[in-house]
Short mmCIF file of C-alpha atoms in Angstrom, two decimals:
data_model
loop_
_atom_site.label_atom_id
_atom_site.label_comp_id
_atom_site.label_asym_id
_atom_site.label_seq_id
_atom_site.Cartn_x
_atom_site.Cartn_y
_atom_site.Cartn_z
CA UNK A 1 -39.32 6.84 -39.57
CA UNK A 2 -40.35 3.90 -42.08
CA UNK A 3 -43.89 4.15 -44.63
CA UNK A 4 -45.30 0.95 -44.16
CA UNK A 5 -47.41 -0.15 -47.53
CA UNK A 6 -50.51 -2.65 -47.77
CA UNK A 7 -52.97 -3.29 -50.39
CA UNK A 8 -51.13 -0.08 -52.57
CA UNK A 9 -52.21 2.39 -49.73
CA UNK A 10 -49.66 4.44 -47.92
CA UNK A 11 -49.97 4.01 -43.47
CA UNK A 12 -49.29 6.89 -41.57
CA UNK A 13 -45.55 6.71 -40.12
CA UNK A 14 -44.74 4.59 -37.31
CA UNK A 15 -43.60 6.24 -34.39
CA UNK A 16 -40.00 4.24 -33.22
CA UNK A 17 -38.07 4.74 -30.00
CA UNK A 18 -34.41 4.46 -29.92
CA UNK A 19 -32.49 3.33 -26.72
CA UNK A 20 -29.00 3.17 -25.80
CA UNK A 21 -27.49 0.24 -24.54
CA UNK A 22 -23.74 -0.04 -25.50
CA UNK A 23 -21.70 -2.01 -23.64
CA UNK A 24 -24.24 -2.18 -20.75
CA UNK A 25 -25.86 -5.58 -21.96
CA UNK A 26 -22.41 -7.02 -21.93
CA UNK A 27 -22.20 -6.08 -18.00
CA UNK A 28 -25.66 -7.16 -17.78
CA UNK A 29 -25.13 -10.97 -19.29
CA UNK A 30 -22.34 -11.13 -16.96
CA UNK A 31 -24.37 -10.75 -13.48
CA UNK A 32 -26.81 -12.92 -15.19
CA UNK A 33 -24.20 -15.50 -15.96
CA UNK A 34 -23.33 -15.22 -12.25
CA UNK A 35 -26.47 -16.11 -11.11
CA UNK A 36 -26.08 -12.87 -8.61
CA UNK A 37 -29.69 -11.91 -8.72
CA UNK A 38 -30.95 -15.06 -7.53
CA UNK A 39 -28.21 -15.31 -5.24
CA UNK A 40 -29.15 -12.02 -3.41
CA UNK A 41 -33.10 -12.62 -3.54
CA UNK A 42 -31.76 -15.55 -1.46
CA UNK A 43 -29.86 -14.07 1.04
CA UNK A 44 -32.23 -11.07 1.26
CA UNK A 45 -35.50 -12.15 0.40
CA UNK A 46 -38.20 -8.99 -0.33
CA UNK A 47 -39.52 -8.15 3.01
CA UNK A 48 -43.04 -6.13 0.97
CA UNK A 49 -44.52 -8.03 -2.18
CA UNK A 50 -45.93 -4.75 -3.52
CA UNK A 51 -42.20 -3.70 -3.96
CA UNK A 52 -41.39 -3.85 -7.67
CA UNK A 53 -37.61 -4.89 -7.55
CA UNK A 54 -35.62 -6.90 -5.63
CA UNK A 55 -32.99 -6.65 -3.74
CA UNK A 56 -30.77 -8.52 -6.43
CA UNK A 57 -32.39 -6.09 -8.73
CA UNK A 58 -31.27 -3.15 -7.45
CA UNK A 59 -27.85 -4.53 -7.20
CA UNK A 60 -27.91 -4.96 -10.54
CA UNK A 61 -28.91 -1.89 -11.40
CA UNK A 62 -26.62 -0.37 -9.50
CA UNK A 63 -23.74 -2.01 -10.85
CA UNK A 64 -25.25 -1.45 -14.48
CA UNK A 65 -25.21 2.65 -13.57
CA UNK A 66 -21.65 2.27 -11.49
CA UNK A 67 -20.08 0.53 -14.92
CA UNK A 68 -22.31 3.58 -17.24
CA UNK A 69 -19.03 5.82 -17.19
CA UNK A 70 -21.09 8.56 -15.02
CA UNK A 71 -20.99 9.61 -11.60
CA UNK A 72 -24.11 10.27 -10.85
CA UNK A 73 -25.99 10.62 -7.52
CA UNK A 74 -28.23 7.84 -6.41
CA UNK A 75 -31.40 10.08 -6.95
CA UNK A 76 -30.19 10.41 -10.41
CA UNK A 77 -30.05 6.55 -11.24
CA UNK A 78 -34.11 7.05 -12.65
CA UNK A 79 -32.32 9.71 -14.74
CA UNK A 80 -29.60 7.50 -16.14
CA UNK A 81 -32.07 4.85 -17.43
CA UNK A 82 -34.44 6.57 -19.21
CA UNK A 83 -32.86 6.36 -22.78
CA UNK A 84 -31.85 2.33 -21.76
CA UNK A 85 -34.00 -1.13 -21.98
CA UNK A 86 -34.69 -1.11 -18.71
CA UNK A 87 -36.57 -4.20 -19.33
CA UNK A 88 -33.91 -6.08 -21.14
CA UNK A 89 -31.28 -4.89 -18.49
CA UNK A 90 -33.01 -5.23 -15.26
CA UNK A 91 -36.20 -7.78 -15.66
CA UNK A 92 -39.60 -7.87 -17.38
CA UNK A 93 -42.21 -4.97 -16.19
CA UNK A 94 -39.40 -2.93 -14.90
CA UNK A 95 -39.04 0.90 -15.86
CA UNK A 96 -36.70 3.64 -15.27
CA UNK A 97 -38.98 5.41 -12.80
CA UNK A 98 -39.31 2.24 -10.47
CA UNK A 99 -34.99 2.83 -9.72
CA UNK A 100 -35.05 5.89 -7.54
CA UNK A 101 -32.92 6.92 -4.55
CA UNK A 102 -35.66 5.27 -2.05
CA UNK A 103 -35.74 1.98 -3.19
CA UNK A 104 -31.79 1.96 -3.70
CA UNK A 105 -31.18 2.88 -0.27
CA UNK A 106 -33.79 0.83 1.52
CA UNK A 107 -31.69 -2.03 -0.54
CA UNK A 108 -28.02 -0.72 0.91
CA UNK A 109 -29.99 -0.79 4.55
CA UNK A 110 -30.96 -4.27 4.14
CA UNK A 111 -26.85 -4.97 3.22
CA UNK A 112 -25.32 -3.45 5.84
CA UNK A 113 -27.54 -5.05 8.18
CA UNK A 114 -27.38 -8.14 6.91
CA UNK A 115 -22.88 -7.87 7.17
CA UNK A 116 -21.03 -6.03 4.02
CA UNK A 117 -18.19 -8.36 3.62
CA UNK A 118 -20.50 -11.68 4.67
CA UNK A 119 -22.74 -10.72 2.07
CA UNK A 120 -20.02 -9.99 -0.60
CA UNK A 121 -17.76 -12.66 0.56
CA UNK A 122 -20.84 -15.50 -0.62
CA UNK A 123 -21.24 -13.28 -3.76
CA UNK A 124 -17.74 -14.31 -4.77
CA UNK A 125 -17.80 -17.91 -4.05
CA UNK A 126 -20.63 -17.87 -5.83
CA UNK A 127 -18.80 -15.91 -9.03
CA UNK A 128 -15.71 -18.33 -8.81
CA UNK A 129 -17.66 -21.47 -8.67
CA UNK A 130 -19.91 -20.70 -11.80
CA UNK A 131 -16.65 -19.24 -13.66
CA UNK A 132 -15.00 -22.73 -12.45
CA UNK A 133 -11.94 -21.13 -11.18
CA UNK A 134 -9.69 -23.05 -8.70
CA UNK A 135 -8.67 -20.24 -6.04
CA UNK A 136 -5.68 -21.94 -4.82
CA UNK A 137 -3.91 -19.06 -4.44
CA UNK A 138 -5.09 -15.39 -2.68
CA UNK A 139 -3.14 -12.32 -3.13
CA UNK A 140 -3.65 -10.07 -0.36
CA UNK A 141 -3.05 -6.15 -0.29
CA UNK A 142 -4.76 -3.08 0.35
CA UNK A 143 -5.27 0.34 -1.22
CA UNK A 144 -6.09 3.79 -0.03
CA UNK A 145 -9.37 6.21 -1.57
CA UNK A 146 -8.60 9.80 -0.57
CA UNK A 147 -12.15 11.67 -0.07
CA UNK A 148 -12.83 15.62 0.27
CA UNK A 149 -15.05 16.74 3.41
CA UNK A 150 -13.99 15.72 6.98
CA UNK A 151 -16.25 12.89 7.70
CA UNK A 152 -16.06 11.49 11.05
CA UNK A 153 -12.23 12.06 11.32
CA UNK A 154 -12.80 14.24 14.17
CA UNK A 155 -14.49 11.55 16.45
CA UNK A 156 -12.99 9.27 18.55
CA UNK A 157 -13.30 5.67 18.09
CA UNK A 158 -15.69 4.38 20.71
CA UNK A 159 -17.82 7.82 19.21
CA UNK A 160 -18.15 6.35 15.62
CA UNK A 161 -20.78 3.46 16.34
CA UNK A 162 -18.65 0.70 15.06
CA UNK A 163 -18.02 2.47 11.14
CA UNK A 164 -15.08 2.88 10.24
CA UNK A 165 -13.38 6.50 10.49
CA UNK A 166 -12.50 8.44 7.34
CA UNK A 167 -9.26 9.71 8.24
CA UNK A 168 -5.64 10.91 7.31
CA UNK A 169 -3.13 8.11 7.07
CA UNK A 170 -0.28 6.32 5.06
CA UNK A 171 -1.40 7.67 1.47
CA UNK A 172 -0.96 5.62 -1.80
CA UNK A 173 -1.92 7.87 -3.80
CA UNK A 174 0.08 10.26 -2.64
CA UNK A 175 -2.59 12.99 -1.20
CA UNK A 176 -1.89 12.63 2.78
CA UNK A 177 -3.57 15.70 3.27
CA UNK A 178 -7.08 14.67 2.67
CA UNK A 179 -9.03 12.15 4.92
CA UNK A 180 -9.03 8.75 2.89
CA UNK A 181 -9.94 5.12 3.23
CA UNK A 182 -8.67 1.85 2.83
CA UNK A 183 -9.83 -1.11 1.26
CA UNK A 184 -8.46 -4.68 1.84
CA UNK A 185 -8.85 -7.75 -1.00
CA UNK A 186 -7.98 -11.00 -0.93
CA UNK A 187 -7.97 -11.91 -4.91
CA UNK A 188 -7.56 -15.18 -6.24
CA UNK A 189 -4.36 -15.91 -8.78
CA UNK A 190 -6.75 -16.94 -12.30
CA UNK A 191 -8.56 -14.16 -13.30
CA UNK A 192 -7.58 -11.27 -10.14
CA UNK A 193 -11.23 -11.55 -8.40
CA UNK A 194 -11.68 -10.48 -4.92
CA UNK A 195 -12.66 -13.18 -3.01
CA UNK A 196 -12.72 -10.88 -0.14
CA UNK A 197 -13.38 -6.95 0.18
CA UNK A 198 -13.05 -5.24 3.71
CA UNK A 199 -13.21 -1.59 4.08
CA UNK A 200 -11.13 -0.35 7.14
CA UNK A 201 -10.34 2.80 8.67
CA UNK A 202 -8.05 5.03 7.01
CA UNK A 203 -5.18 5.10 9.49
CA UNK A 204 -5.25 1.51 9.82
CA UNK A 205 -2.32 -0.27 9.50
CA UNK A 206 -1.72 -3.49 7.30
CA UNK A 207 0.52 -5.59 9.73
CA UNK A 208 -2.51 -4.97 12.19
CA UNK A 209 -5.47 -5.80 9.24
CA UNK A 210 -3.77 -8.37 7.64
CA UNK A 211 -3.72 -10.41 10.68
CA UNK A 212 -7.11 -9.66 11.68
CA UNK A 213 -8.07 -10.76 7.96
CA UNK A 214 -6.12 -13.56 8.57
CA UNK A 215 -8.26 -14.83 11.92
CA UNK A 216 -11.65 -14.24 10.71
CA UNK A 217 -12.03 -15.00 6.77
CA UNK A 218 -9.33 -17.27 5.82
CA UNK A 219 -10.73 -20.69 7.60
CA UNK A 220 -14.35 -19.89 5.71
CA UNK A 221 -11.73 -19.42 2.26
CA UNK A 222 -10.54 -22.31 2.53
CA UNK A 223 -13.39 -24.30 2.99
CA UNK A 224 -15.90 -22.29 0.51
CA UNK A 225 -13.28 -22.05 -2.34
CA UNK A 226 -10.43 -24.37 -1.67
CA UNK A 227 -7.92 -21.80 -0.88
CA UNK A 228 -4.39 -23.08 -0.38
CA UNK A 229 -1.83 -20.46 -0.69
CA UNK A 230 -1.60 -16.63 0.43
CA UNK A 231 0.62 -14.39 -0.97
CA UNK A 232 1.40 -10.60 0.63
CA UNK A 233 3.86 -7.99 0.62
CA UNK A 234 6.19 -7.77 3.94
CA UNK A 235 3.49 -6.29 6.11
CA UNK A 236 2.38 -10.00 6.71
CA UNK A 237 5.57 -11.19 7.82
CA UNK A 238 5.45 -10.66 11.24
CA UNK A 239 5.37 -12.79 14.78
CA UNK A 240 2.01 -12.41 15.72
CA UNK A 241 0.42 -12.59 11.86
CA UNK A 242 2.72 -16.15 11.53
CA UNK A 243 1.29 -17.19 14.32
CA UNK A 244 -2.28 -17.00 13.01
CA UNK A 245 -0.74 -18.59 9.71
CA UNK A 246 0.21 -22.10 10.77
CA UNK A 247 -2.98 -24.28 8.83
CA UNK A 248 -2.67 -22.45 5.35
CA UNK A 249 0.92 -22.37 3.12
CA UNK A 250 1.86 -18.54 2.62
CA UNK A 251 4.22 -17.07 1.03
CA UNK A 252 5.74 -13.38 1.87
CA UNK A 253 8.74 -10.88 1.85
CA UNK A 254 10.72 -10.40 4.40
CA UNK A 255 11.14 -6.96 5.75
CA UNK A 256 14.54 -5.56 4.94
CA UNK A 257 14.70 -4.15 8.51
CA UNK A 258 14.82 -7.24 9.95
CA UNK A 259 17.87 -8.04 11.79
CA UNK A 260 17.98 -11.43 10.33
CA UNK A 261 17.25 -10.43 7.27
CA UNK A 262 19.68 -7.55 7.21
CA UNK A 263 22.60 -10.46 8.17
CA UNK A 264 21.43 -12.83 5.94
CA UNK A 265 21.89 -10.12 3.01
CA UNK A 266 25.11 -9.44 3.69
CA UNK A 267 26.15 -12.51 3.99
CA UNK A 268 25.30 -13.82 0.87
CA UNK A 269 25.69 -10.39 -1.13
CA UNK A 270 29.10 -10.53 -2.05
CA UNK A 271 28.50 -14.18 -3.64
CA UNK A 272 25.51 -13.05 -5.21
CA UNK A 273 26.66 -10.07 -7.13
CA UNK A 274 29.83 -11.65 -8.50
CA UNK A 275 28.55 -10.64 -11.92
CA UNK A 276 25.81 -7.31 -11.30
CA UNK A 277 24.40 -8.10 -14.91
CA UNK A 278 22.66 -10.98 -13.88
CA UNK A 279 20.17 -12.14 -11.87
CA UNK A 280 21.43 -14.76 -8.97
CA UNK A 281 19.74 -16.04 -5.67
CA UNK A 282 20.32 -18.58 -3.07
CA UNK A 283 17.75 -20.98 -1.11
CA UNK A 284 18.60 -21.67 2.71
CA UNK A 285 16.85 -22.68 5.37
CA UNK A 286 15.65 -21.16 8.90
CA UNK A 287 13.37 -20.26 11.28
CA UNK A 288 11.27 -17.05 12.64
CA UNK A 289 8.34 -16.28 14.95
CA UNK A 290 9.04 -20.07 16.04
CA UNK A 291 7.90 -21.30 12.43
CA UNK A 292 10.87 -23.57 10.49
CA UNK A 293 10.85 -21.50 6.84
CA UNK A 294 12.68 -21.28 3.55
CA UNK A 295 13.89 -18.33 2.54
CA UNK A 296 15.01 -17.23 -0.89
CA UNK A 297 17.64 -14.15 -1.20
CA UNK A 298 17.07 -12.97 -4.99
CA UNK A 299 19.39 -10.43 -6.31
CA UNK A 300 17.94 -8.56 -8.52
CA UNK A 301 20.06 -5.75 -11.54
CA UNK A 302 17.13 -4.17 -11.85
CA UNK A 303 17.13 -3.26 -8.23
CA UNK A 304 20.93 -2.73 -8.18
CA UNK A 305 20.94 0.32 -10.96
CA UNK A 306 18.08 2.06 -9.45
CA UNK A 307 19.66 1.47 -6.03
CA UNK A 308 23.11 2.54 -6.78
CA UNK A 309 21.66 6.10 -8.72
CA UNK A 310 19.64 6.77 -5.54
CA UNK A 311 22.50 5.97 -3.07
CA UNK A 312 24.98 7.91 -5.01
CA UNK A 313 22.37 10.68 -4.48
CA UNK A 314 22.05 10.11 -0.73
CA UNK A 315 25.84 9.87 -0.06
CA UNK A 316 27.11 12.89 -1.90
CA UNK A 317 24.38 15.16 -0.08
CA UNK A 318 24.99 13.51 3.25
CA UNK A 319 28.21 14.23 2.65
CA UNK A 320 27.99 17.48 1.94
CA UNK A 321 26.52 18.02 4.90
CA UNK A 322 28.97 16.00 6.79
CA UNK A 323 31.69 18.33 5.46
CA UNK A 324 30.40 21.40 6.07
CA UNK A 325 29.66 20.52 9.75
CA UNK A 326 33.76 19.51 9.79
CA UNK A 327 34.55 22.93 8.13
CA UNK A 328 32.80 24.63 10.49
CA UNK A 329 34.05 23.26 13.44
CA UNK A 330 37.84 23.63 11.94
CA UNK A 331 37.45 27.76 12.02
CA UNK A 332 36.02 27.51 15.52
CA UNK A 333 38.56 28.42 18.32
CA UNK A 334 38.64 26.95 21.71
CA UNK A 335 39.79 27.74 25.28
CA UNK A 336 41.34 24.67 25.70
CA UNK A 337 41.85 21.28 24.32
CA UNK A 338 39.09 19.93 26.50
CA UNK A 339 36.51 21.95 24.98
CA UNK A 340 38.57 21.07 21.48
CA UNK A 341 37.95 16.97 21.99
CA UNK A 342 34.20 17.62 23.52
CA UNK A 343 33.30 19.43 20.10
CA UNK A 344 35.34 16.21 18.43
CA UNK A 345 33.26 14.02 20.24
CA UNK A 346 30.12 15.64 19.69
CA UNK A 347 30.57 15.40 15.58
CA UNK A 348 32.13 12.13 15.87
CA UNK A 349 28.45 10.72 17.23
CA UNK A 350 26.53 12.99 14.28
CA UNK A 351 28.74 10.87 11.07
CA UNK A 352 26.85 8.64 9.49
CA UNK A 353 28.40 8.47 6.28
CA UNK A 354 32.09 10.03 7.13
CA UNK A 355 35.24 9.37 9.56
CA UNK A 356 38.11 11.71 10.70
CA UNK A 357 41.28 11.15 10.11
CA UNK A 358 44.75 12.77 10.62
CA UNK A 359 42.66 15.17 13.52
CA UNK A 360 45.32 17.56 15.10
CA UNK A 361 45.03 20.11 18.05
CA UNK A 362 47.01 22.91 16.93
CA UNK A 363 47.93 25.94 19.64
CA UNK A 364 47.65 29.11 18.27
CA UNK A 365 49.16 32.37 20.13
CA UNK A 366 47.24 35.43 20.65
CA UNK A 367 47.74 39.20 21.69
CA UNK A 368 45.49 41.32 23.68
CA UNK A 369 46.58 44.60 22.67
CA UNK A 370 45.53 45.21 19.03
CA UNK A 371 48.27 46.33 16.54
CA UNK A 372 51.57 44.42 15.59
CA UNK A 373 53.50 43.29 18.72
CA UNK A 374 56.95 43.39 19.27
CA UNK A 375 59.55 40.81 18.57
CA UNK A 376 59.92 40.35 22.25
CA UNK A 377 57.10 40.96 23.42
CA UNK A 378 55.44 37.48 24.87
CA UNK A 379 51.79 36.33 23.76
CA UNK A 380 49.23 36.31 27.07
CA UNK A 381 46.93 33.91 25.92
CA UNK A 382 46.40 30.79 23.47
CA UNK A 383 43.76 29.17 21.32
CA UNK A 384 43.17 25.61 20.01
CA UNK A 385 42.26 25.07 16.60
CA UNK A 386 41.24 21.56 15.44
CA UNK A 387 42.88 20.50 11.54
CA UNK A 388 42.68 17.46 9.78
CA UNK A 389 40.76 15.51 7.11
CA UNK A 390 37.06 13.89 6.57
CA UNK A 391 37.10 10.98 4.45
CA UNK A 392 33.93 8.86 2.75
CA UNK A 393 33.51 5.66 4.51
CA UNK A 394 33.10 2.94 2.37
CA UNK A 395 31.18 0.03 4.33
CA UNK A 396 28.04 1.71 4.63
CA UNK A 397 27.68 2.36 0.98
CA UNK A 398 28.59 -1.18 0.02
CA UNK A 399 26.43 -2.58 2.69
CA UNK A 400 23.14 -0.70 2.23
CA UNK A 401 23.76 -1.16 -1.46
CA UNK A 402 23.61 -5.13 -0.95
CA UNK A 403 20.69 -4.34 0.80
CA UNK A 404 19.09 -2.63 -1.27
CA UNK A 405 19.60 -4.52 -4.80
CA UNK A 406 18.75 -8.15 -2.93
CA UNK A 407 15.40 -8.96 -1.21
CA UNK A 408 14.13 -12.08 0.38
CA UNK A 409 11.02 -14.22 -0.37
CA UNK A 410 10.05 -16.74 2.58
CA UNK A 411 7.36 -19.65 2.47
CA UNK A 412 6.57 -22.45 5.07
#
């Protein structure tokens, strides 16, 4: 309220409307500085010209209400804006009322039939060029989104119309009993962008999307943005996926279940971990999936301590276990020696972690007739009874410790 004075006479009170706008104009500025609007009127140009917003509008707005820190409902969006400057956020003659669930959805129709990831995939050329970044490097990964409800998990896959299918699979976030999907982004190196965003099914797997990623999008990344390099996790490095790798330099881990990779580690272990304080690696040379490669074996301390606590974990249980199963079969008695050395046999194969040693096949006498025989009275039957010790074996420790505290980085 304010008394506005002219001439010595006192006006009746002005009548002033507060809005909220916070940190919304900042968002705001930014898909202005972007040039997104204009860059979605052009790619989906109004189809009615009695329709209020456009299509880069209601992008905008959307974005402005998905950044608001509320989850709200799209037929609450008119809600959301009534207390902001609609006007000063969205465009000139636009008001809360015009952003409604209608308009918004006619706009996420026009989207998805225009192609979700061609549409945003133009989007964020467009947002690297104006922010002049140089994308010569794309980090790809994926995540997983766990949903409540059951979807179309149920459905098989020529059933679902060509959508992807909200399902249980590999679980990030650690909930692998709810339905969930996964998203897919390539981001570039400067300032973490996605230059590309592909929703996929939720038991998809990322050796399978990553190459399919790799076939379709990364020729048009190249050429729109001047992508160079492409770095991903070990779920890249694979025959077929090097295969579709062979015009663009990437850069990977290796899988530590790789054969190679596995000989290669131990190899080079012992030289690496002369001192386990400090970091060491070692560059060779050599060739996969028919591509000629370097490959870097990095041991890592970090890895080492956390390794060794875990395996010391593993071991002592496994052992355990191990021991128990060699106690047990110790107060077992058998028929005969053949049965003893089958039961031998059949632990022998179940060790993983153990070995026998100093194994005996003792004979044991027996009585039939309870009570304390005579002195000269001769035993009627016999029994074999298997003695001797269990000892740690200390290979596999060393070795899947070496395995565990190095890892190897490969480029072409």
């Amino acid at each position: 309220m304010a008394a506005h004075v002219e001439t010595g006479t006192m006006l009746a009170p002005s009548n002033y409307q507060s809005q909220v706008i916070k940190h919304l104009g900042l968002v705001a500025g930014m898909v202005d500085e972007l040039g997104l609007v204009e860059r979605i009127d052009q790619l989906l140009p109004k189809d009615e010209e009695r329709r209020t917003l456009s299509h880069g509008q209601v992008v905008k707005a959307m974005i402005i209400n998905g950044l608001g820190f509320n989850q709200r409902a799209l037929y609450l969006s008119s809600h959301f804006f009534q207390d902001k400057p609609v006007a000063r956020l969205i465009g000139d003659g636009i008001e809360a009322a015009h952003i409604n669930d209608d308009v918004q959805g006619r706009t996420l129709d026009t989207i998805y039939g225009y192609g979700l990831e061609r549409f945003y995939a133009q989007l964020s050329v467009q947002a690297a060029v104006r922010l002049g970044l140089t994308c010569r490097t794309g980090h790809l990964d994926s995540t997983s989104f766990h949903v409540d409800g059951e979807y179309n998990s149920q459905l098989p896959a020529d059933e679902t119309g060509g959508l992807i299918t909200i399902t249980k699979g590999y679980s990030r976030d650690h909930r692998p009993d709810l339905n969930q999907v996964v998203l897919q982004l390539i981001c570039e190196n400067q300032a973490g962008i996605p230059l590309l965003m592909k929703p996929l099914s939720g038991n998809s797997a990322d050796k399978t999307g990553f190459r399919e990623t790799i076939k379709m999008h990364i020729g048009q990344l190249q050429q729109d943005v001047g992508l160079r390099y492409l770095v991903a996790d070990s779920a890249l490095y694979c025959h077929e996926s090097l295969q579709e790798m062979k015009d663009i330099l990437w850069i990977s881990r290796v899988p530590e279940t790789l054969t190679l990779a596995k000989d290669m580690i131990q190899q080079a272990a012992p030289m690496l971990m002369v001192n386990p304080d400090e970091q060491a690696m070692m560059s060779l040379c050599t060739r996969y999936g028919d591509i000629r490669q370097r490959w870097l074996i990095v041991y890592s301390p970090e890895a080492y301590q956390r390794s060794r606590q875990t395996l010391n974990k593993q071991f002592r249980q496994q052992s355990q276990t191990e021991l128990k199963a060699f106690e047990s079969l110790c107060k077992q008695a058998f028929a005969c020696e053949t049965d003893a050395r089958h039961a031998l046999d059949k632990l022998q194969k179940k060790l993983k972690i153990t070995e026998l040693l100093d194994i005996t096949l003792v004979e044991e006498f027996r009585h039939s007739k309870p009570g304390r025989p005579g002195k000269e009275v001769q035993p009627d039957r016999y029994i074999i009874r298997i003695t001797g010790t269990l000892a740690t074996r200390l290979l596999p420790y060393q070795q899947k410790l070496a395995r565990k505290s190095c890892f190897i980085v490969a480029t072409n």
